[in-house]
JSON list of C-alpha atoms in Angstrom, two decimals:
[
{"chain": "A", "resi": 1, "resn": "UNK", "atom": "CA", "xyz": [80.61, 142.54, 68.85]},
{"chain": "A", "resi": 2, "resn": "UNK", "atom": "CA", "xyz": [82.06, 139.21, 69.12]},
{"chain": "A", "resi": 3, "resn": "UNK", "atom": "CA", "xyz": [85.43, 138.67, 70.75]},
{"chain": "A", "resi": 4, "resn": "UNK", "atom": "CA", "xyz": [88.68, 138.21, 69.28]},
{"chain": "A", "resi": 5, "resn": "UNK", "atom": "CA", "xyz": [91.71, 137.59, 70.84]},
{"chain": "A", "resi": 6, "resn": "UNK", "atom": "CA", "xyz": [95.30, 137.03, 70.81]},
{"chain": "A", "resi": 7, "resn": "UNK", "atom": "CA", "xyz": [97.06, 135.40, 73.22]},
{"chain": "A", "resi": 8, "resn": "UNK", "atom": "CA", "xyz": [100.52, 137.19, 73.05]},
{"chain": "A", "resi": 9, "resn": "UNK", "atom": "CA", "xyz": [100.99, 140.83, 72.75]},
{"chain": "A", "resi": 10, "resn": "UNK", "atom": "CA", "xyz": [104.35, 140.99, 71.44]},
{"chain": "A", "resi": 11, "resn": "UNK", "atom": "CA", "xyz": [106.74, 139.02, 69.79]},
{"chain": "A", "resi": 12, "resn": "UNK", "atom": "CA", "xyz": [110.82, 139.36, 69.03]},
{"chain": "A", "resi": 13, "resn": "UNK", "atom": "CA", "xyz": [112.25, 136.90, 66.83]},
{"chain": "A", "resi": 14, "resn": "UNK", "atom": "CA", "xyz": [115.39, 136.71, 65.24]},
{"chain": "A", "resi": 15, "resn": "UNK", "atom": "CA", "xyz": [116.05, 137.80, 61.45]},
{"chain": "A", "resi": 16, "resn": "UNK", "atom": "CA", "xyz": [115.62, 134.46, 59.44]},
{"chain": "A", "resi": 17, "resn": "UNK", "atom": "CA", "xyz": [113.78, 132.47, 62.17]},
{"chain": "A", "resi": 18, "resn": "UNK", "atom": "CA", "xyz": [110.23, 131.62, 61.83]},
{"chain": "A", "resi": 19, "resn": "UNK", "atom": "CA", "xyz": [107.41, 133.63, 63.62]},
{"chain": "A", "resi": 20, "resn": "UNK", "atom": "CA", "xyz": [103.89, 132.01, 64.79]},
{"chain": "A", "resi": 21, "resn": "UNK", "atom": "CA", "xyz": [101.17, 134.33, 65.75]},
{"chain": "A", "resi": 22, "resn": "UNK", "atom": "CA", "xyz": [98.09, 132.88, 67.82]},
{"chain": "A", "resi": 23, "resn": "UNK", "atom": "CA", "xyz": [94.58, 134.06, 67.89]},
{"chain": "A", "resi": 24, "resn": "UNK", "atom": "CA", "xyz": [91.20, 132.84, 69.55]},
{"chain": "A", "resi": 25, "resn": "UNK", "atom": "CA", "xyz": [87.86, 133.90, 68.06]},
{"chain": "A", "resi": 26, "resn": "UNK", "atom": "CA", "xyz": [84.99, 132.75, 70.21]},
{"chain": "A", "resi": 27, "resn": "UNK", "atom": "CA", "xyz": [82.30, 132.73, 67.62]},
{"chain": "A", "resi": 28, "resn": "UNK", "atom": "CA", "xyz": [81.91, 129.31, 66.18]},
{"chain": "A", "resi": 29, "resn": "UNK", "atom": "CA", "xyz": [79.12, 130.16, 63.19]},
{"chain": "A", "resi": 30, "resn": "UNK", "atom": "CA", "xyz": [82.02, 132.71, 61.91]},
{"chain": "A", "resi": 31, "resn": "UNK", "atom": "CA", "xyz": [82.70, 131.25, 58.33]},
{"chain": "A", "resi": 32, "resn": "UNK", "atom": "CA", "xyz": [85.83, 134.04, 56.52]},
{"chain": "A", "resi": 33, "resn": "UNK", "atom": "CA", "xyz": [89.28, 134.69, 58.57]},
{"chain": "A", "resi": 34, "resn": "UNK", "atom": "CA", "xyz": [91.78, 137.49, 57.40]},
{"chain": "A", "resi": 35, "resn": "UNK", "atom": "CA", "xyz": [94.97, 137.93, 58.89]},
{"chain": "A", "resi": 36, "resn": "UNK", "atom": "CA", "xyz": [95.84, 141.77, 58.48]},
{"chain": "A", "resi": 37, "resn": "UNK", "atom": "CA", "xyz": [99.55, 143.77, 59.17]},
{"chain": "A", "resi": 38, "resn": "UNK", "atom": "CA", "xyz": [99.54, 147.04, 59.98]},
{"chain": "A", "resi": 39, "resn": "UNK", "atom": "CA", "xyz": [102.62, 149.59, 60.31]},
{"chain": "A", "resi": 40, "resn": "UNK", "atom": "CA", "xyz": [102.53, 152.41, 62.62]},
{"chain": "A", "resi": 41, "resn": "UNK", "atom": "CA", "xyz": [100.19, 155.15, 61.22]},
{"chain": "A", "resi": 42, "resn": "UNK", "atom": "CA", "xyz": [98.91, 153.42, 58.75]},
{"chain": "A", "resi": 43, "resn": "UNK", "atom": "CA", "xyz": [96.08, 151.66, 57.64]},
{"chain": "A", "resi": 44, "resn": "UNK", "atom": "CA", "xyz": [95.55, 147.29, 58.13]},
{"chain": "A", "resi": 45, "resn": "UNK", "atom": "CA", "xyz": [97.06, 145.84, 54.71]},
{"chain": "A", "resi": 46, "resn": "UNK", "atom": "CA", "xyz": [95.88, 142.49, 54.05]},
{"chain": "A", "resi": 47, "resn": "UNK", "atom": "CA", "xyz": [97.93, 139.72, 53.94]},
{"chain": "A", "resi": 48, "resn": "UNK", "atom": "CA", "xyz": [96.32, 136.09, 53.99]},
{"chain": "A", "resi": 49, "resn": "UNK", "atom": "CA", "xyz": [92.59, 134.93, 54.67]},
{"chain": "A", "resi": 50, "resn": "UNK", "atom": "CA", "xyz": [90.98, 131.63, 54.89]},
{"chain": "A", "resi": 51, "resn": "UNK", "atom": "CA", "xyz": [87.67, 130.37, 55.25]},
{"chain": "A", "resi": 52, "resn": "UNK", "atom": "CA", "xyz": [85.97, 127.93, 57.55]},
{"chain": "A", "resi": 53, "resn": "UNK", "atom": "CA", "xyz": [85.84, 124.75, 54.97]},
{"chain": "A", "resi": 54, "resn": "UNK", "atom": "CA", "xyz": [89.46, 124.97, 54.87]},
{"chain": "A", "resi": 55, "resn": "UNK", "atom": "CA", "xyz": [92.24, 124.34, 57.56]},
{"chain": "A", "resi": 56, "resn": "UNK", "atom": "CA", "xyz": [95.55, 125.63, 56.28]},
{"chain": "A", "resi": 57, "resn": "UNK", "atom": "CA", "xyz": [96.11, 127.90, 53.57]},
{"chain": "A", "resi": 58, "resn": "UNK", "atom": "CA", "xyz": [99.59, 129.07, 52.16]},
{"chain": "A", "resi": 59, "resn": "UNK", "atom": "CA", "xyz": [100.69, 132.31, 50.93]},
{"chain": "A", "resi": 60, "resn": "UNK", "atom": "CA", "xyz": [103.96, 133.58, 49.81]},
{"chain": "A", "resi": 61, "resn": "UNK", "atom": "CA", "xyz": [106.37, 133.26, 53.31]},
{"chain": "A", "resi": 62, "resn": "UNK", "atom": "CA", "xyz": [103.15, 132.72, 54.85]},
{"chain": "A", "resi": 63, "resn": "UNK", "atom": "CA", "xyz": [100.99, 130.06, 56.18]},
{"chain": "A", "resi": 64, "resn": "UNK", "atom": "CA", "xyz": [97.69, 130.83, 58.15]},
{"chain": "A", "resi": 65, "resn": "UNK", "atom": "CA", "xyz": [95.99, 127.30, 59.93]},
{"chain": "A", "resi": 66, "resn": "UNK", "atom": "CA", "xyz": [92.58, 127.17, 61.33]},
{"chain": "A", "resi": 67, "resn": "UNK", "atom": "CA", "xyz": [91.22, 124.54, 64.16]},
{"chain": "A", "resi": 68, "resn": "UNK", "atom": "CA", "xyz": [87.92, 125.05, 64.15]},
{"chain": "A", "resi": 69, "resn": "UNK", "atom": "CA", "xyz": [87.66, 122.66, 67.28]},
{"chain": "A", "resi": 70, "resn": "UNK", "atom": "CA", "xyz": [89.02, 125.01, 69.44]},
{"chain": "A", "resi": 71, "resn": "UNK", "atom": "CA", "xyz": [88.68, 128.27, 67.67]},
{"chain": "A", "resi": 72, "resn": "UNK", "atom": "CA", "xyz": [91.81, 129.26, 67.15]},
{"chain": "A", "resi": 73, "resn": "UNK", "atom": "CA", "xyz": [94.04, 130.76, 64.48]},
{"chain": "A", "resi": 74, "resn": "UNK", "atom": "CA", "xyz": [97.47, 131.02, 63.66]},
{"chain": "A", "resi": 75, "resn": "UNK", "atom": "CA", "xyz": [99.88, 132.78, 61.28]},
{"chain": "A", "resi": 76, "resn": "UNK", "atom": "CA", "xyz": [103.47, 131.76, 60.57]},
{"chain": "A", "resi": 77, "resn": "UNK", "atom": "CA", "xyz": [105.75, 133.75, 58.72]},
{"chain": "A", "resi": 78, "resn": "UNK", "atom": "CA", "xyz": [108.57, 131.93, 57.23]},
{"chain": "A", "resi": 79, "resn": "UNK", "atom": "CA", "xyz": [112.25, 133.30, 57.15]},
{"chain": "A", "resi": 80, "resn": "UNK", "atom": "CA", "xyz": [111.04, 136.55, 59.06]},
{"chain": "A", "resi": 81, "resn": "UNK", "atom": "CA", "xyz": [112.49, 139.86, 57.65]},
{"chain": "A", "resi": 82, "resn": "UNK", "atom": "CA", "xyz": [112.84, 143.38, 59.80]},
{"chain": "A", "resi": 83, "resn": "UNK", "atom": "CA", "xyz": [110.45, 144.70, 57.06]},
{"chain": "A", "resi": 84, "resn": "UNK", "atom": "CA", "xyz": [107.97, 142.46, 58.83]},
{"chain": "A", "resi": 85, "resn": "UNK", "atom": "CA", "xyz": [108.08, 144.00, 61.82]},
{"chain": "A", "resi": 86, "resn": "UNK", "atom": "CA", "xyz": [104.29, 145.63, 62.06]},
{"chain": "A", "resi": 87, "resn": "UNK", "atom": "CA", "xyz": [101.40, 145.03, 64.66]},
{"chain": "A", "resi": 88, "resn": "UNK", "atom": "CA", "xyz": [99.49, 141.76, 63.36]},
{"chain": "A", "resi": 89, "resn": "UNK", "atom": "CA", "xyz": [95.62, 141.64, 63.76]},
{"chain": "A", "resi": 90, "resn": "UNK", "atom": "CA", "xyz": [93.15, 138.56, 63.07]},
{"chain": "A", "resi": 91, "resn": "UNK", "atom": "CA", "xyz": [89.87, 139.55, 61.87]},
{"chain": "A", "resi": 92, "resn": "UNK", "atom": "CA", "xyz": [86.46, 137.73, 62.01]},
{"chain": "A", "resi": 93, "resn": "UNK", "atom": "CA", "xyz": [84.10, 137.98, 59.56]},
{"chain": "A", "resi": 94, "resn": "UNK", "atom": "CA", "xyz": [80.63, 137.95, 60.88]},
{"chain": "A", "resi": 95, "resn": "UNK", "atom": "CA", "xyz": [78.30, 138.53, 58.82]},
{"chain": "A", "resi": 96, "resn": "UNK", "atom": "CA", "xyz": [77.69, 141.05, 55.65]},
{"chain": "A", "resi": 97, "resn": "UNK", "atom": "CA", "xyz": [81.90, 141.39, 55.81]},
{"chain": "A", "resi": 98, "resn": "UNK", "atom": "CA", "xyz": [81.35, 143.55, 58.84]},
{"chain": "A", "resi": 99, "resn": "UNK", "atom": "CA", "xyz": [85.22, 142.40, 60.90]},
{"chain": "A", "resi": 100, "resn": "UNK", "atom": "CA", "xyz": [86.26, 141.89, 64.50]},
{"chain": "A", "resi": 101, "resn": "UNK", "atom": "CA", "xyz": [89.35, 142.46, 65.12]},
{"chain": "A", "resi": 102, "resn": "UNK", "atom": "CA", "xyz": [91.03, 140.96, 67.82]},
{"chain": "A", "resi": 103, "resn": "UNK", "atom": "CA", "xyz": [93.76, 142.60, 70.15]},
{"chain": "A", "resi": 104, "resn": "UNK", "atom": "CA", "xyz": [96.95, 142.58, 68.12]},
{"chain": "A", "resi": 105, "resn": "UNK", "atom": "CA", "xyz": [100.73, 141.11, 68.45]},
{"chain": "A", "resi": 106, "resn": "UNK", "atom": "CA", "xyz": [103.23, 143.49, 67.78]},
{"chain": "A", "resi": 107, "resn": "UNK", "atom": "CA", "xyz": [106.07, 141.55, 66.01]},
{"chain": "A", "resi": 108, "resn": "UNK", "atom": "CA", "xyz": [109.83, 142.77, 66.34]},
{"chain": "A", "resi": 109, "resn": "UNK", "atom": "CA", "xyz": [112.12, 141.73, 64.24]},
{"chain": "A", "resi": 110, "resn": "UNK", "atom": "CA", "xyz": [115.96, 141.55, 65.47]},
{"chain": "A", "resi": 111, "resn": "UNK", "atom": "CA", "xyz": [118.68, 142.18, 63.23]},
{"chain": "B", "resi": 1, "resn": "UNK", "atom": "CA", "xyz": [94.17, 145.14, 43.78]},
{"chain": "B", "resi": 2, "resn": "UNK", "atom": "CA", "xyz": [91.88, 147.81, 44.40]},
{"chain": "B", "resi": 3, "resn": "UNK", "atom": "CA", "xyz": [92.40, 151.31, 46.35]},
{"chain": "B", "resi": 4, "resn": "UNK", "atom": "CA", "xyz": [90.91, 152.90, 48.65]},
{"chain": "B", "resi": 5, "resn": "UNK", "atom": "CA", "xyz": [91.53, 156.14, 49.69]},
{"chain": "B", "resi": 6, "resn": "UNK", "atom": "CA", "xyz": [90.44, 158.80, 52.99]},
{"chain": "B", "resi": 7, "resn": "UNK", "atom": "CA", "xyz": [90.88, 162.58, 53.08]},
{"chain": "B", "resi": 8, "resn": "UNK", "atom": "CA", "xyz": [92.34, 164.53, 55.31]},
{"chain": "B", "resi": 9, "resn": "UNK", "atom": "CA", "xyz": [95.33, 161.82, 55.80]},
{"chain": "B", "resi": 10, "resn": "UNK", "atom": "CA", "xyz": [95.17, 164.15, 59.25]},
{"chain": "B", "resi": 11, "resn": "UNK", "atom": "CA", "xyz": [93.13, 167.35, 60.58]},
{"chain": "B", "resi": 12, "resn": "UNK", "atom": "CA", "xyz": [93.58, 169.30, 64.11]},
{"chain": "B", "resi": 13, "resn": "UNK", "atom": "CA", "xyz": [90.24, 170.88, 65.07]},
{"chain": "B", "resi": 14, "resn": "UNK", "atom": "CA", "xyz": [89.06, 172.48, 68.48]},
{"chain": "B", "resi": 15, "resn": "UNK", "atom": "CA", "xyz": [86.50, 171.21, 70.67]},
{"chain": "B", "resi": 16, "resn": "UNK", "atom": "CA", "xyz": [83.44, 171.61, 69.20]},
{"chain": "B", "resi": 17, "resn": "UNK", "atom": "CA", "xyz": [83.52, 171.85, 65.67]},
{"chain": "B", "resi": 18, "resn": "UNK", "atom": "CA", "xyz": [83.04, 169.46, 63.59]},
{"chain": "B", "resi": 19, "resn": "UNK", "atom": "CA", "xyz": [84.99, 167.26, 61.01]},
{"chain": "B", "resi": 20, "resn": "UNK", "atom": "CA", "xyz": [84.69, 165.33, 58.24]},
{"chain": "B", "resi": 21, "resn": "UNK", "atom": "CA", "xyz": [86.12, 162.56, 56.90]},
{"chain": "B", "resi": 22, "resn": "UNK", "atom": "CA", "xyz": [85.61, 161.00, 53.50]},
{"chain": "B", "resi": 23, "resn": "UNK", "atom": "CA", "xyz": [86.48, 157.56, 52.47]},
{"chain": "B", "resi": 24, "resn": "UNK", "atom": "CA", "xyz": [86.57, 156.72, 48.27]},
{"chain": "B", "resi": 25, "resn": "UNK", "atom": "CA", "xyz": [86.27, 153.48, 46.54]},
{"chain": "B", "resi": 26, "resn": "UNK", "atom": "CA", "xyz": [89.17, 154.55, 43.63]},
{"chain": "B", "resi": 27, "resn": "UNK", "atom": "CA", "xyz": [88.64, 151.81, 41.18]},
{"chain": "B", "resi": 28, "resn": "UNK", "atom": "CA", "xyz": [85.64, 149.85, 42.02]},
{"chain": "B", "resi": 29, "resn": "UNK", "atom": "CA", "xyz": [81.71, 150.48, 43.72]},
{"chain": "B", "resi": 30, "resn": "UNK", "atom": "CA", "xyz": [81.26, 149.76, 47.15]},
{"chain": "B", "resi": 31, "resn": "UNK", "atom": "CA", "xyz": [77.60, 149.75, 48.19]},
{"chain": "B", "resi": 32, "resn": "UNK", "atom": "CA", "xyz": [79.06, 148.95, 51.35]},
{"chain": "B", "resi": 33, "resn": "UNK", "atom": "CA", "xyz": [81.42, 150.45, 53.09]},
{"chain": "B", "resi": 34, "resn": "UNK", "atom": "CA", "xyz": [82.87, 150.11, 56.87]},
{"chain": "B", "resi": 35, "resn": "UNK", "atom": "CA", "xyz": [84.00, 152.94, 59.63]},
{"chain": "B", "resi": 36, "resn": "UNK", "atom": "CA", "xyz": [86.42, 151.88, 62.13]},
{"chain": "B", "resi": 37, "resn": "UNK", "atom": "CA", "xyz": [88.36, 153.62, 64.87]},
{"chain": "B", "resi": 38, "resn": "UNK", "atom": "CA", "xyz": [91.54, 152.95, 66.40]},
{"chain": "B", "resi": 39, "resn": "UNK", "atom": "CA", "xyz": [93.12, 154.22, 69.57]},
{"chain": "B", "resi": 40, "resn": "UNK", "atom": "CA", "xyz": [96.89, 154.23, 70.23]},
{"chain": "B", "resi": 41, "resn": "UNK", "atom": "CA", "xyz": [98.19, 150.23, 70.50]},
{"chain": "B", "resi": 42, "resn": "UNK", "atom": "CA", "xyz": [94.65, 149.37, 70.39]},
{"chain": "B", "resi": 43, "resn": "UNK", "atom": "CA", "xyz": [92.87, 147.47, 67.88]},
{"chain": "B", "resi": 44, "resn": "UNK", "atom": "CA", "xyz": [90.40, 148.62, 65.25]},
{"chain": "B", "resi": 45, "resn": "UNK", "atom": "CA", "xyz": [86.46, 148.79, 66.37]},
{"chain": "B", "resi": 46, "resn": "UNK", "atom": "CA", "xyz": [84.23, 148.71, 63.87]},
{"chain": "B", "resi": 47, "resn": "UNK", "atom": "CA", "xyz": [81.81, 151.70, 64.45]},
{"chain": "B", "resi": 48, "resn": "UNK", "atom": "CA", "xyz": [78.98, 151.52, 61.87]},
{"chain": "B", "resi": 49, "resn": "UNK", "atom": "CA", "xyz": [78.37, 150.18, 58.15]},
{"chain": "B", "resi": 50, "resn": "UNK", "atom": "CA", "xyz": [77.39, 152.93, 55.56]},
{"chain": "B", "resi": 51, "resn": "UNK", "atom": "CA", "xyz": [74.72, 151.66, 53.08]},
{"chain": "B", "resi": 52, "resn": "UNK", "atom": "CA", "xyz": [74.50, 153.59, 49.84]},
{"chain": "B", "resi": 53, "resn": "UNK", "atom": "CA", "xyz": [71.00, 155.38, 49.53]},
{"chain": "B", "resi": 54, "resn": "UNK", "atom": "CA", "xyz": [70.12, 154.21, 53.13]},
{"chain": "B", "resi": 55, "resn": "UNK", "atom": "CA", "xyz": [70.87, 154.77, 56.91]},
{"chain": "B", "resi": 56, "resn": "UNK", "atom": "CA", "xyz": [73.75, 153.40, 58.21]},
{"chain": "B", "resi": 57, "resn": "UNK", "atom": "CA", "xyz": [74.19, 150.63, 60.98]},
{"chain": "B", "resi": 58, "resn": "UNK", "atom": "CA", "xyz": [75.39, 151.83, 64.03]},
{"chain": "B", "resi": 59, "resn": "UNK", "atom": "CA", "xyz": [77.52, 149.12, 66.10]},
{"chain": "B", "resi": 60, "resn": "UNK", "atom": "CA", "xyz": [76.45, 148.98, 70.20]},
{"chain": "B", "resi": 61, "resn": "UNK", "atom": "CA", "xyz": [77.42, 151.95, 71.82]},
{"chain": "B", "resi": 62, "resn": "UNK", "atom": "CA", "xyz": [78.28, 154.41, 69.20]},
{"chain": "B", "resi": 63, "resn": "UNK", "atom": "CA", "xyz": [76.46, 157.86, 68.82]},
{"chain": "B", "resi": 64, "resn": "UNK", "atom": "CA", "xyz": [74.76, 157.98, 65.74]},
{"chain": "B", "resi": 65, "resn": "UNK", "atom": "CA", "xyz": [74.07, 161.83, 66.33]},
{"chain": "B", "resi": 66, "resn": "UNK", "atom": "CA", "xyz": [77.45, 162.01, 67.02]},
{"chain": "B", "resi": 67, "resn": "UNK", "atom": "CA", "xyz": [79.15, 160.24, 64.43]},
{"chain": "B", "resi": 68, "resn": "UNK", "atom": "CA", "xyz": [76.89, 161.22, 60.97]},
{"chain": "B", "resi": 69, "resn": "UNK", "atom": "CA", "xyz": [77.97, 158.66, 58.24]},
{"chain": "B", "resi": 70, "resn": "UNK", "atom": "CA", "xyz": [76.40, 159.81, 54.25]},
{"chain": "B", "resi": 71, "resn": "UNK", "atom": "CA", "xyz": [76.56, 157.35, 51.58]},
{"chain": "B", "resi": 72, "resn": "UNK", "atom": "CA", "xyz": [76.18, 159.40, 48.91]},
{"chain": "B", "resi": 73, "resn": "UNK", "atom": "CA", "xyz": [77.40, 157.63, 45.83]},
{"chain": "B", "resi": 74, "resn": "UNK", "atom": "CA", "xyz": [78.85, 154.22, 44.99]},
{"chain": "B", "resi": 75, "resn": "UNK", "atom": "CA", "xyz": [82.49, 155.17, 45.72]},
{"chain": "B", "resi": 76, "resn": "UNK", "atom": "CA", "xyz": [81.77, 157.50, 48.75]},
{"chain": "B", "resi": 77, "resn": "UNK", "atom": "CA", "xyz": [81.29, 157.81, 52.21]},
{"chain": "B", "resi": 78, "resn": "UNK", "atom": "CA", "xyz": [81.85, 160.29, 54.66]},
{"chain": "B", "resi": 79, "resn": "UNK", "atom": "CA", "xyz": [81.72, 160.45, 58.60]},
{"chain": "B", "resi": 80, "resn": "UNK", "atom": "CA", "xyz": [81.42, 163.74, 60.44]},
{"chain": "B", "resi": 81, "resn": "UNK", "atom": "CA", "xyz": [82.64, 163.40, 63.45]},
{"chain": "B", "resi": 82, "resn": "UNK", "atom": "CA", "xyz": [79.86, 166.40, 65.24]},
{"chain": "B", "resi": 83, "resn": "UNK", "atom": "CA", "xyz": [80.80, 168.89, 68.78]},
{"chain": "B", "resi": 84, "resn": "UNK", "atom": "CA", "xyz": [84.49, 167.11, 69.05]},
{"chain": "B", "resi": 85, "resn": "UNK", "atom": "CA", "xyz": [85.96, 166.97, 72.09]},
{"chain": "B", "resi": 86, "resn": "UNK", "atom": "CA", "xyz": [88.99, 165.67, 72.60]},
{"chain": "B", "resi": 87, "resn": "UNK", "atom": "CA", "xyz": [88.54, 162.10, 73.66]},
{"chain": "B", "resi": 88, "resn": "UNK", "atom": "CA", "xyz": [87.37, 161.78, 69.81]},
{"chain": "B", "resi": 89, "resn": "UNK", "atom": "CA", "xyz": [90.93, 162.11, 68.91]},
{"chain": "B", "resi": 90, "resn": "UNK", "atom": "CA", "xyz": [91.31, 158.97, 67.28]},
{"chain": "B", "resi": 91, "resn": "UNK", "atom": "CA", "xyz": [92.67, 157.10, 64.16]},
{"chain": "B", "resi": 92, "resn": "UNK", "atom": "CA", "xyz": [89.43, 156.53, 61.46]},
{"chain": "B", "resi": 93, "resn": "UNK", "atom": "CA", "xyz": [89.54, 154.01, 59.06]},
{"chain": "B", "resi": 94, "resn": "UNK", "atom": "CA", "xyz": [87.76, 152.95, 56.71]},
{"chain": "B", "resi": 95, "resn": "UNK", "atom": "CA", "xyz": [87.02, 149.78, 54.20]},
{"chain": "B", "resi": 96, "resn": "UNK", "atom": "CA", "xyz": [85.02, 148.75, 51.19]},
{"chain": "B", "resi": 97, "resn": "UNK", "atom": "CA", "xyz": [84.73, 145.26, 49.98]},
{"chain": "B", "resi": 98, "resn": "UNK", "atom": "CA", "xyz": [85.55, 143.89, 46.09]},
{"chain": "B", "resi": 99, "resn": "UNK", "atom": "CA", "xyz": [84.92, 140.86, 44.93]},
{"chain": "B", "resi": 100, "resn": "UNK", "atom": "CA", "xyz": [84.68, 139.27, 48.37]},
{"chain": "B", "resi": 101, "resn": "UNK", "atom": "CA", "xyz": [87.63, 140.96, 49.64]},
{"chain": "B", "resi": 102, "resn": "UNK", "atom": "CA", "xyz": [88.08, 143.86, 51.86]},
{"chain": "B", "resi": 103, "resn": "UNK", "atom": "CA", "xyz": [90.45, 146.86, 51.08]},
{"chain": "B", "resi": 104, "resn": "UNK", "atom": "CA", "xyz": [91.45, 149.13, 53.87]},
{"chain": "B", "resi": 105, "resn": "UNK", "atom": "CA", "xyz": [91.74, 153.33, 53.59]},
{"chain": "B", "resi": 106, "resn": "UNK", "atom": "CA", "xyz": [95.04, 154.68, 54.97]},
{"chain": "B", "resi": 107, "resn": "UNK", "atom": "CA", "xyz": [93.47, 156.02, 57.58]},
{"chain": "B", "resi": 108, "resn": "UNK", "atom": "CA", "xyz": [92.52, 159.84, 59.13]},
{"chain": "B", "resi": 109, "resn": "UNK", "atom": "CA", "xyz": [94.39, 160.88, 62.41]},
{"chain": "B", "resi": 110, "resn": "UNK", "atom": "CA", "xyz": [91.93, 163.23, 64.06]},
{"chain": "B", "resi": 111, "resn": "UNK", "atom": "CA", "xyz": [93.35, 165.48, 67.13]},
{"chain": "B", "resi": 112, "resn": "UNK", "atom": "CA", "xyz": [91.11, 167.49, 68.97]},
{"chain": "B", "resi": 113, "resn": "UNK", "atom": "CA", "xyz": [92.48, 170.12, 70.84]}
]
């Protein structure tokens, strides 16, 4: 499959701060984005998506931006909580909904 | 939002039997539906896409004679994992789509001892 990938594996922010999690997809005819969380031993929950005709789309807390220049994806989490604290995955939608998931950032949240 | 749902939530076998996992569309009709499997701190990799009434679509690299996928019915799948061994002991998840979204199962820890 296509590649997609993150460019930091983990991530420790402070209770209350902001968080911004990166991701690079390398497949430029990829139209349908979906940021996922998932907690340990459990399946990937969704939590934001956006497709290619858009560049920024806001959520509840969260914001995910797309710059389809240079293929690359972010998520920011506003006012980060420890219930946040989960592995985050980006997802590429290729064709038929079949997803790529890229590597994963593991998000810690500090009390 | 809709549900989807996998059984066993986890299953121990030995090497060489087989398993099976089944995946279930709870409120909606998924003629598609999506096996993935995860290894520990690794990401999801999509195996194969079941088709209802057809074959599925094996992704590059996974055994289809291995990894037997049966979509039955609208709101199930199942994957038999066949002769386990223990590098097979993996996390299995599945998906369906709804209404242009994609709901994930909890997921089926498989150990294989």
């Amino acid at each position: 499959g296509e590649s997609v990938g993150l460019h930091l594996p983990t991530l420790s922010v402070q209770e209350g701060d902001n968080s911004i999690i990166n991701c690079a997809y390398s497949n430029s005819a990829s139209d349908y984005f979906i940021w996922y969380k998932q907690e340990s031993g459990k399946g990937p929950q969704f939590i934001i998506d956006i497709r290619s005709n858009m560049d920024k789309r806001q959520g509840q807390r969260v914001t995910v931006l797309l710059n389809k220049t240079v293929k690359h994806l972010s998520l920011q989490i506003a006012a980060t909580q420890p219930g946040d604290s989960a592995v985050y995955f980006c997802a590429e939608n290729m064709n038929f909904n079949k997803f790529y998931f890229g590597s994963g950032t593991k998000l810690n949240v500090k009390p | 939002g809709a549900v989807v749902s996998q059984h066993p939530s986890w299953v121990i076998c030995k090497s060489g039997t087989s398993v099976k996992i089944e995946c279930r569309s709870l409120d909606f009709q998924a003629t598609t539906m999506f096996w993935y499997r995860q290894f520990p701190k690794q990401s999801l990799m999509l195996m194969a896409t079941s088709n209802e009434g057809s074959k599925a679509t094996y992704e590059q690299g996974v055994e289809k004679d291995k990894f037997l996928i049966n979509h039955a019915s609208l709101t199930l799948s199942t994957l038999t994992v066949t002769s386990a061994h223990p590098e097979d002991s993996s996390f299995y998840i599945c998906s369906a789509g709804d209404r242009g979204e994609q709901y994930f199962g909890p997921g089926t820890r498989l150990t294989v001892t």
